[in-house]
Amino acid sequence: MSDCRMPENFSVLARPHIESLLEPGEMLRGVAAAVHQKTFSGTLYAIGVTDRRVLLQPVGRKGEPKDQPRILTAETVSRPSSTAPAAAGGPRPK
């Protein structure tokens, strides 16, 4: 199993990368870490929350960006997707 411990200074390492994704006038409310654990691997994410969006940046063990960020807005979260898995056993959107 992989080692998913976060560095103690994760926010210090991840914040500059999240700030580089901000749009003009956008305010960063906070930075957090999360792990998407799969059977034999996992992905560490730096999560930035702004007044407009949620920024999900995959990062490496040293806090460096990996891959492209996923950016969520109110519109993308509230729009149903036929490819999204059913939440909590609910019906899939049609």
PDB file of C-alpha atoms in Angstrom:
ATOM      1  CA  MET A   1       0.000   0.000   0.000  1.00  0.00           C
ATOM      2  CA  SER A   2       1.290   3.469  -0.831  1.00  0.00           C
ATOM      3  CA  ASP A   3       2.354   5.991   1.796  1.00  0.00           C
ATOM      4  CA  CYS A   4      -0.228   8.800   1.760  1.00  0.00           C
ATOM      5  CA  ARG A   5       1.093  10.968   4.581  1.00  0.00           C
ATOM      6  CA  MET A   6       0.944  14.702   3.899  1.00  0.00           C
ATOM      7  CA  PRO A   7       3.960  16.917   4.477  1.00  0.00           C
ATOM      8  CA  GLU A   8       3.431  19.176   7.494  1.00  0.00           C
ATOM      9  CA  ASN A   9       3.957  22.230   5.299  1.00  0.00           C
ATOM     10  CA  PHE A  10       1.551  21.062   2.566  1.00  0.00           C
ATOM     11  CA  SER A  11      -0.320  24.360   2.444  1.00  0.00           C
ATOM     12  CA  VAL A  12       2.934  26.288   2.056  1.00  0.00           C
ATOM     13  CA  LEU A  13       4.000  23.984  -0.799  1.00  0.00           C
ATOM     14  CA  ALA A  14       0.635  23.851  -2.600  1.00  0.00           C
ATOM     15  CA  ARG A  15      -0.634  27.435  -2.199  1.00  0.00           C
ATOM     16  CA  PRO A  16       1.574  29.008  -4.928  1.00  0.00           C
ATOM     17  CA  HIS A  17       0.385  26.419  -7.463  1.00  0.00           C
ATOM     18  CA  ILE A  18      -3.255  26.988  -6.551  1.00  0.00           C
ATOM     19  CA  GLU A  19      -2.775  30.781  -6.628  1.00  0.00           C
ATOM     20  CA  SER A  20      -1.392  30.500 -10.182  1.00  0.00           C
ATOM     21  CA  LEU A  21      -4.825  29.146 -11.256  1.00  0.00           C
ATOM     22  CA  LEU A  22      -6.765  32.146  -9.909  1.00  0.00           C
ATOM     23  CA  GLU A  23      -8.563  34.515 -12.235  1.00  0.00           C
ATOM     24  CA  PRO A  24      -8.184  38.293 -11.797  1.00  0.00           C
ATOM     25  CA  GLY A  25     -10.133  39.444  -8.748  1.00  0.00           C
ATOM     26  CA  GLU A  26     -10.753  35.895  -7.481  1.00  0.00           C
ATOM     27  CA  MET A  27     -10.154  35.392  -3.734  1.00  0.00           C
ATOM     28  CA  LEU A  28      -8.593  32.182  -2.404  1.00  0.00           C
ATOM     29  CA  ARG A  29     -10.489  31.161   0.740  1.00  0.00           C
ATOM     30  CA  GLY A  30      -8.322  28.177   1.678  1.00  0.00           C
ATOM     31  CA  VAL A  31      -6.169  25.237   0.643  1.00  0.00           C
ATOM     32  CA  ALA A  32      -6.622  21.621   1.720  1.00  0.00           C
ATOM     33  CA  ALA A  33      -5.207  18.214   0.829  1.00  0.00           C
ATOM     34  CA  ALA A  34      -7.097  15.095  -0.186  1.00  0.00           C
ATOM     35  CA  VAL A  35      -6.207  11.657  -1.484  1.00  0.00           C
ATOM     36  CA  HIS A  36      -8.191   9.781  -4.120  1.00  0.00           C
ATOM     37  CA  GLN A  37      -7.314   6.228  -3.141  1.00  0.00           C
ATOM     38  CA  LYS A  38      -7.663   3.417  -5.670  1.00  0.00           C
ATOM     39  CA  THR A  39      -6.983  -0.281  -5.172  1.00  0.00           C
ATOM     40  CA  PHE A  40      -3.223  -0.162  -5.776  1.00  0.00           C
ATOM     41  CA  SER A  41      -2.536   3.561  -6.144  1.00  0.00           C
ATOM     42  CA  GLY A  42      -3.666   6.967  -5.066  1.00  0.00           C
ATOM     43  CA  THR A  43      -3.573  10.564  -6.219  1.00  0.00           C
ATOM     44  CA  LEU A  44      -2.819  13.450  -3.891  1.00  0.00           C
ATOM     45  CA  TYR A  45      -4.773  16.649  -4.620  1.00  0.00           C
ATOM     46  CA  ALA A  46      -4.301  20.215  -3.508  1.00  0.00           C
ATOM     47  CA  ILE A  47      -7.802  21.660  -3.224  1.00  0.00           C
ATOM     48  CA  GLY A  48      -8.268  25.396  -3.480  1.00  0.00           C
ATOM     49  CA  VAL A  49     -11.594  26.991  -2.604  1.00  0.00           C
ATOM     50  CA  THR A  50     -12.337  30.448  -3.968  1.00  0.00           C
ATOM     51  CA  ASP A  51     -15.356  32.712  -3.942  1.00  0.00           C
ATOM     52  CA  ARG A  52     -16.233  31.339  -7.437  1.00  0.00           C
ATOM     53  CA  ARG A  53     -14.675  27.919  -7.964  1.00  0.00           C
ATOM     54  CA  VAL A  54     -13.152  24.773  -6.477  1.00  0.00           C
ATOM     55  CA  LEU A  55      -9.703  23.993  -7.892  1.00  0.00           C
ATOM     56  CA  LEU A  56      -8.452  20.396  -7.789  1.00  0.00           C
ATOM     57  CA  GLN A  57      -4.758  20.184  -8.638  1.00  0.00           C
ATOM     58  CA  PRO A  58      -3.098  16.748  -8.634  1.00  0.00           C
ATOM     59  CA  VAL A  59       0.282  17.086  -6.932  1.00  0.00           C
ATOM     60  CA  GLY A  60       3.374  14.953  -6.384  1.00  0.00           C
ATOM     61  CA  ARG A  61       4.925  13.948  -3.082  1.00  0.00           C
ATOM     62  CA  LYS A  62       6.789  17.239  -2.821  1.00  0.00           C
ATOM     63  CA  GLY A  63       3.748  19.383  -3.631  1.00  0.00           C
ATOM     64  CA  GLU A  64       4.642  19.947  -7.301  1.00  0.00           C
ATOM     65  CA  PRO A  65       1.754  20.007  -9.821  1.00  0.00           C
ATOM     66  CA  LYS A  66       1.102  16.848 -11.822  1.00  0.00           C
ATOM     67  CA  ASP A  67      -1.324  16.658 -14.729  1.00  0.00           C
ATOM     68  CA  GLN A  68      -3.962  19.271 -15.500  1.00  0.00           C
ATOM     69  CA  PRO A  69      -6.148  20.754 -12.740  1.00  0.00           C
ATOM     70  CA  ARG A  70      -9.874  20.071 -12.547  1.00  0.00           C
ATOM     71  CA  ILE A  71     -11.875  23.233 -12.045  1.00  0.00           C
ATOM     72  CA  LEU A  72     -15.411  23.121 -10.695  1.00  0.00           C
ATOM     73  CA  THR A  73     -17.891  25.975 -10.874  1.00  0.00           C
ATOM     74  CA  ALA A  74     -21.458  26.208  -9.616  1.00  0.00           C
ATOM     75  CA  GLU A  75     -22.632  25.514 -13.163  1.00  0.00           C
ATOM     76  CA  THR A  76     -20.530  22.365 -13.629  1.00  0.00           C
ATOM     77  CA  VAL A  77     -21.485  20.971 -10.219  1.00  0.00           C
ATOM     78  CA  SER A  78     -25.225  21.565 -10.577  1.00  0.00           C
ATOM     79  CA  ARG A  79     -25.451  20.321 -14.183  1.00  0.00           C
ATOM     80  CA  PRO A  80     -26.403  16.611 -14.341  1.00  0.00           C
ATOM     81  CA  SER A  81     -24.109  14.353 -16.313  1.00  0.00           C
ATOM     82  CA  SER A  82     -25.069  11.055 -17.871  1.00  0.00           C
ATOM     83  CA  THR A  83     -21.492   9.850 -17.302  1.00  0.00           C
ATOM     84  CA  ALA A  84     -21.427  10.673 -13.576  1.00  0.00           C
ATOM     85  CA  PRO A  85     -21.964   7.752 -11.206  1.00  0.00           C
ATOM     86  CA  ALA A  86     -25.192   7.776  -9.228  1.00  0.00           C
ATOM     87  CA  ALA A  87     -24.638   9.485  -5.889  1.00  0.00           C
ATOM     88  CA  ALA A  88     -25.387   7.473  -2.769  1.00  0.00           C
ATOM     89  CA  GLY A  89     -27.320   4.847  -4.696  1.00  0.00           C
ATOM     90  CA  GLY A  90     -29.684   7.367  -6.276  1.00  0.00           C
ATOM     91  CA  PRO A  91     -30.930   7.121  -9.856  1.00  0.00           C
ATOM     92  CA  ARG A  92     -28.657   8.107 -12.720  1.00  0.00           C
ATOM     93  CA  PRO A  93     -29.617  11.331 -14.518  1.00  0.00           C
ATOM     94  CA  LYS A  94     -31.454  10.789 -17.808  1.00  0.00           C
TER      95      LYS A  94
END
